[in-house]
Coordinates of C-alpha atoms and ligand atoms in Angstrom, one line a residue:
M1 CA 0.1 0.4 -0.1
N2 CA 1.3 3.6 -0.9
E3 CA 1.3 6.0 1.4
K4 CA -1.7 7.8 -1.0
E5 CA -4.3 4.9 -0.1
N6 CA -2.9 5.7 3.3
P7 CA -4.1 7.7 5.4
R8 CA -2.5 6.1 8.9
P9 CA -0.2 8.9 10.6
L10 CA 3.3 7.8 10.3
R11 CA 4.0 6.8 14.2
V12 CA 8.2 8.1 15.4
L13 CA 9.2 7.8 18.7
Q14 CA 11.9 9.6 20.4
L15 CA 14.6 8.2 22.5
T16 CA 17.6 11.1 24.1
D17 CA 20.0 10.7 26.3
P18 CA 20.1 7.0 27.6
H19 CA 24.0 7.5 28.8
L20 CA 25.0 3.3 28.6
M21 CA 27.6 2.1 29.2
A22 CA 30.0 -0.5 29.0
D23 CA 29.5 -1.9 32.5
P24 CA 25.3 -3.7 32.9
A25 CA 25.1 -1.8 36.4
G26 CA 26.1 1.4 34.6
A27 CA 24.4 4.0 36.9
L28 CA 24.0 8.6 36.5
L29 CA 23.3 9.7 40.1
G30 CA 22.5 6.3 41.1
V31 CA 19.6 5.1 38.5
N32 CA 20.7 2.4 36.1
T33 CA 20.6 3.5 32.8
R34 CA 19.7 0.0 31.1
D35 CA 17.7 -0.7 33.9
S36 CA 15.8 2.9 32.6
L37 CA 15.8 2.6 28.9
D38 CA 13.1 -0.3 29.5
A39 CA 11.3 0.6 31.3
V40 CA 11.2 3.5 29.3
I41 CA 10.8 1.2 26.1
E42 CA 7.6 -1.3 28.3
Q43 CA 6.0 2.3 28.7
V44 CA 6.2 3.3 25.5
L45 CA 4.7 -1.1 24.0
A46 CA 2.2 -0.2 26.3
Q47 CA 1.3 3.4 25.8
H48 CA 1.5 3.3 22.0
G49 CA 2.4 0.4 20.6
Q50 CA 4.9 -0.2 18.1
P51 CA 6.5 3.7 16.0
D52 CA 6.8 3.8 12.5
L53 CA 10.4 5.9 12.9
V54 CA 13.2 5.8 16.0
L55 CA 14.9 9.0 15.9
A56 CA 17.6 9.0 19.2
T57 CA 19.4 12.6 19.5
G58 CA 21.8 12.0 21.4
D59 CA 24.1 10.9 24.8
L60 CA 22.9 7.4 23.6
A61 CA 26.9 6.4 25.3
Q62 CA 27.9 7.5 28.3
D63 CA 31.7 5.9 28.5
G64 CA 31.4 6.2 24.5
S65 CA 32.4 2.8 23.6
A66 CA 31.6 0.8 21.3
E67 CA 30.0 -2.5 23.7
A68 CA 27.0 0.6 24.7
Y69 CA 26.1 1.1 21.4
R70 CA 25.9 -2.1 20.1
V71 CA 23.7 -2.1 23.8
F72 CA 21.9 0.4 22.3
A73 CA 21.4 -1.2 19.4
E74 CA 19.7 -4.2 20.9
K75 CA 16.6 -2.1 23.2
L76 CA 16.6 -1.2 19.7
R77 CA 14.9 -4.4 19.2
A78 CA 11.3 -3.9 20.3
F79 CA 10.9 -1.3 17.8
P80 CA 10.9 -3.8 13.9
C81 CA 11.3 -0.8 12.6
G82 CA 14.5 1.9 11.5
S83 CA 16.2 4.3 13.3
G84 CA 18.4 7.7 13.0
W85 CA 21.3 7.6 15.4
I86 CA 23.4 11.4 16.2
A87 CA 26.1 12.6 18.3
G88 CA 25.5 14.2 21.7
N89 CA 28.6 15.9 23.8
H90 CA 29.0 12.3 26.1
D91 CA 29.5 11.0 22.6
V92 CA 32.4 9.6 20.4
R93 CA 31.3 10.5 17.0
G94 CA 33.7 7.8 15.3
V95 CA 32.8 4.9 17.5
L96 CA 29.2 5.9 17.1
E97 CA 29.1 5.5 13.5
L98 CA 30.6 2.8 13.6
V99 CA 27.6 1.0 15.7
A100 CA 25.1 3.5 13.7
S101 CA 25.9 1.7 10.2
E102 CA 26.0 -1.5 11.0
Q103 CA 22.7 -0.9 12.1
Q104 CA 21.7 0.6 8.8
A105 CA 20.7 4.1 11.9
N106 CA 23.6 6.8 10.2
R107 CA 21.3 7.7 7.8
R108 CA 21.0 11.7 8.3
H109 CA 18.2 12.3 5.7
I110 CA 14.7 10.4 5.8
V111 CA 11.9 10.8 3.7
Q112 CA 9.4 8.8 5.0
G113 CA 5.4 9.1 5.1
G114 CA 5.5 12.1 3.1
W115 CA 8.3 13.9 6.1
Q116 CA 11.5 14.8 5.9
F117 CA 14.0 14.1 8.6
I118 CA 16.9 16.0 8.8
L119 CA 19.3 14.5 11.6
L120 CA 22.2 17.4 12.2
D121 CA 25.4 16.8 14.5
S122 CA 25.6 19.5 16.4
S123 CA 28.5 18.2 19.0
V124 CA 32.0 19.5 18.9
P125 CA 35.0 16.6 20.3
G126 CA 35.6 17.1 23.7
K127 CA 32.7 20.3 24.9
V128 CA 29.3 19.6 26.4
F129 CA 28.0 22.5 24.1
G130 CA 26.9 22.3 20.5
E131 CA 28.4 23.8 17.3
L132 CA 27.9 23.3 13.7
A133 CA 30.2 23.0 11.4
D134 CA 30.0 25.3 8.6
S135 CA 29.4 21.2 6.0
E136 CA 26.4 20.5 8.7
L137 CA 25.2 24.0 7.8
A138 CA 25.5 23.0 3.9
F139 CA 24.0 19.7 4.6
L140 CA 21.1 21.6 6.1
A141 CA 20.7 25.0 3.6
D142 CA 20.6 21.6 0.3
T143 CA 18.9 19.2 1.2
L144 CA 16.1 22.0 2.8
A145 CA 15.9 23.8 -1.1
Q146 CA 16.2 20.2 -2.6
N147 CA 12.6 18.7 -1.0
P148 CA 10.6 22.4 -0.9
A149 CA 7.0 20.8 -0.1
L150 CA 8.0 18.1 2.0
P151 CA 6.9 18.6 5.2
T152 CA 10.1 19.0 7.9
L153 CA 11.4 17.9 11.0
V154 CA 14.6 18.7 12.3
A155 CA 16.9 17.6 14.8
L156 CA 19.8 18.1 16.6
H157 CA 21.1 17.0 19.9
H158 CA 21.8 20.3 21.3
H159 CA 19.3 23.2 22.1
P160 CA 19.3 25.5 19.6
V161 CA 17.1 28.3 22.0
D162 CA 17.1 29.9 25.6
I163 CA 15.8 27.4 27.5
G164 CA 15.5 29.7 30.7
S165 CA 18.3 27.8 32.3
D166 CA 21.3 29.9 33.3
W167 CA 23.7 27.3 34.0
M168 CA 22.6 25.2 30.6
E169 CA 23.0 28.4 28.3
Q170 CA 26.2 27.6 28.6
I171 CA 26.5 24.9 27.1
G172 CA 23.8 25.4 24.1
L173 CA 24.3 25.5 20.7
R174 CA 27.2 28.2 19.6
N175 CA 26.1 29.1 16.4
R176 CA 22.5 29.4 17.6
D177 CA 22.3 32.5 15.0
A178 CA 23.2 30.4 11.9
F179 CA 21.1 27.9 12.0
W180 CA 18.3 30.4 12.2
D181 CA 19.3 31.4 9.4
V182 CA 19.1 28.4 8.0
V183 CA 16.2 27.8 8.9
D184 CA 14.0 30.4 8.5
R185 CA 14.6 30.4 4.4
F186 CA 12.4 27.2 4.3
P187 CA 8.8 27.6 5.4
Q188 CA 8.5 23.4 5.4
V189 CA 10.4 23.7 8.4
R190 CA 8.0 22.2 11.1
I191 CA 9.3 20.3 13.9
V192 CA 12.8 21.8 15.9
L193 CA 14.1 18.6 18.0
W194 CA 16.2 18.2 20.6
G195 CA 17.5 16.3 23.7
H196 CA 21.2 17.1 25.7
I197 CA 18.4 19.3 28.8
H198 CA 16.9 16.1 30.1
Q199 CA 13.7 18.0 30.4
E200 CA 10.3 18.3 27.8
H201 CA 10.2 21.9 26.5
D202 CA 7.3 23.4 23.3
L203 CA 8.0 26.4 22.4
H204 CA 6.8 28.4 19.5
R205 CA 9.1 30.1 16.7
K206 CA 7.8 31.9 13.6
G207 CA 5.5 28.6 13.1
V208 CA 7.8 26.7 14.3
R209 CA 7.2 24.1 17.5
L210 CA 10.3 23.8 19.6
L211 CA 10.5 20.5 21.4
A212 CA 12.7 19.0 23.9
T213 CA 12.1 15.9 25.3
P214 CA 13.0 14.4 28.9
S215 CA 16.0 11.7 28.8
T216 CA 15.2 8.5 29.5
C217 CA 17.4 8.2 32.5
I218 CA 17.5 11.2 35.4
Q219 CA 16.0 14.8 34.2
F220 CA 17.4 18.0 35.1
T221 CA 15.3 20.7 36.7
S222 CA 13.6 22.5 34.4
G223 CA 14.4 26.5 35.2
S224 CA 17.1 25.9 37.3
R225 CA 19.9 28.7 37.7
K226 CA 22.2 26.7 38.8
F227 CA 22.7 21.9 37.8
A228 CA 20.1 20.3 40.1
V229 CA 18.3 16.9 38.7
E230 CA 14.6 16.2 40.4
E231 CA 11.9 12.9 40.5
L232 CA 10.4 12.5 37.7
P233 CA 10.4 9.7 35.6
P234 CA 12.4 8.8 32.5
G235 CA 10.3 9.4 28.9
Y236 CA 9.7 9.6 25.7
R237 CA 8.5 11.9 22.8
W238 CA 5.8 10.2 20.6
F239 CA 4.8 12.5 16.8
E240 CA 2.0 11.5 14.7
L241 CA 2.9 13.2 11.6
E242 CA 0.0 13.4 8.7
T243 CA 1.1 14.3 5.1
S244 CA -0.7 17.9 5.5
G245 CA 2.3 18.6 7.8
E246 CA -0.3 18.9 10.6
F247 CA 0.7 16.4 14.2
R248 CA 0.9 15.8 17.1
T249 CA 3.1 14.9 19.2
E250 CA 3.4 14.2 23.2
V251 CA 6.0 13.5 26.2
R252 CA 5.0 10.3 28.4
R253 CA 6.6 8.8 31.6
A254 CA 7.9 5.4 32.8
T255 CA 5.9 6.3 36.0
D256 CA 6.4 2.5 36.8
F257 CA 10.0 2.4 37.3
E258 CA 11.3 3.0 40.9
F259 CA 14.2 4.5 41.7
D260 CA 16.9 6.4 44.0
L261 CA 17.9 9.5 42.5
D262 CA 21.3 11.3 44.4
S263 CA 19.5 14.8 44.2
N264 CA 22.6 16.1 46.1
S265 CA 25.1 15.3 43.1
T266 CA 26.5 19.3 41.9
G267 CA 27.3 17.4 38.4
Y268 CA 27.0 14.8 35.4
Ligands
LIG1 FE1 22.7 13.6 28.1

């Protein structure tokens, strides 16, 4: 059945910041990151069922190990559909790309369900902040110019806007003006999506929805001036995308996941 005969919206799952480690006991602030990802995946299957596409928006590994990326691939077997992975500040780009290529998850441009998905690498080796290289900006501009009719979701790891948190302002996308200079030229962009900040945001800018999503492990306190974590369960974002460009999205959390968060930590 082709897309014109099938009016069902495209179902897209975003998983972000799982921070997996080679050590099966690996934990962030007391939360075992494999267990929390398992809980999120169970919640997806119970709440929404199978997606048509998974977008994994960075910090897939905490330790940059091939084992951690292979564990991520193993967890994604819960979803037989394809996926696209991008790097965050904790990732080691070369190792991520190697394992992603084994999984056919190294696609940076995906056309599916009448939409296109452009996945950008905003990671900067050795830095927590993000920056889009000239080659990434050119890839974004060229891809948008070549596909003017497709409603578009652009995904990256780092936040390209102020999210009202002093400590995170220092670790967002540095060259955000250059990013918006491109996006503003292309009205088919409907969604800009990111991870990194381990919290939910839903903002609007010039007709574009700006969406951030909880981590599948620990959550940072929204609006906090200094580093702080809060005891919210791990979560994910779900999209239902219509070929008309309209869409619905929501964040859900694994509310049954039990964890003992070390709330006194001053960093992660
Ligand atoms: Fe993260």
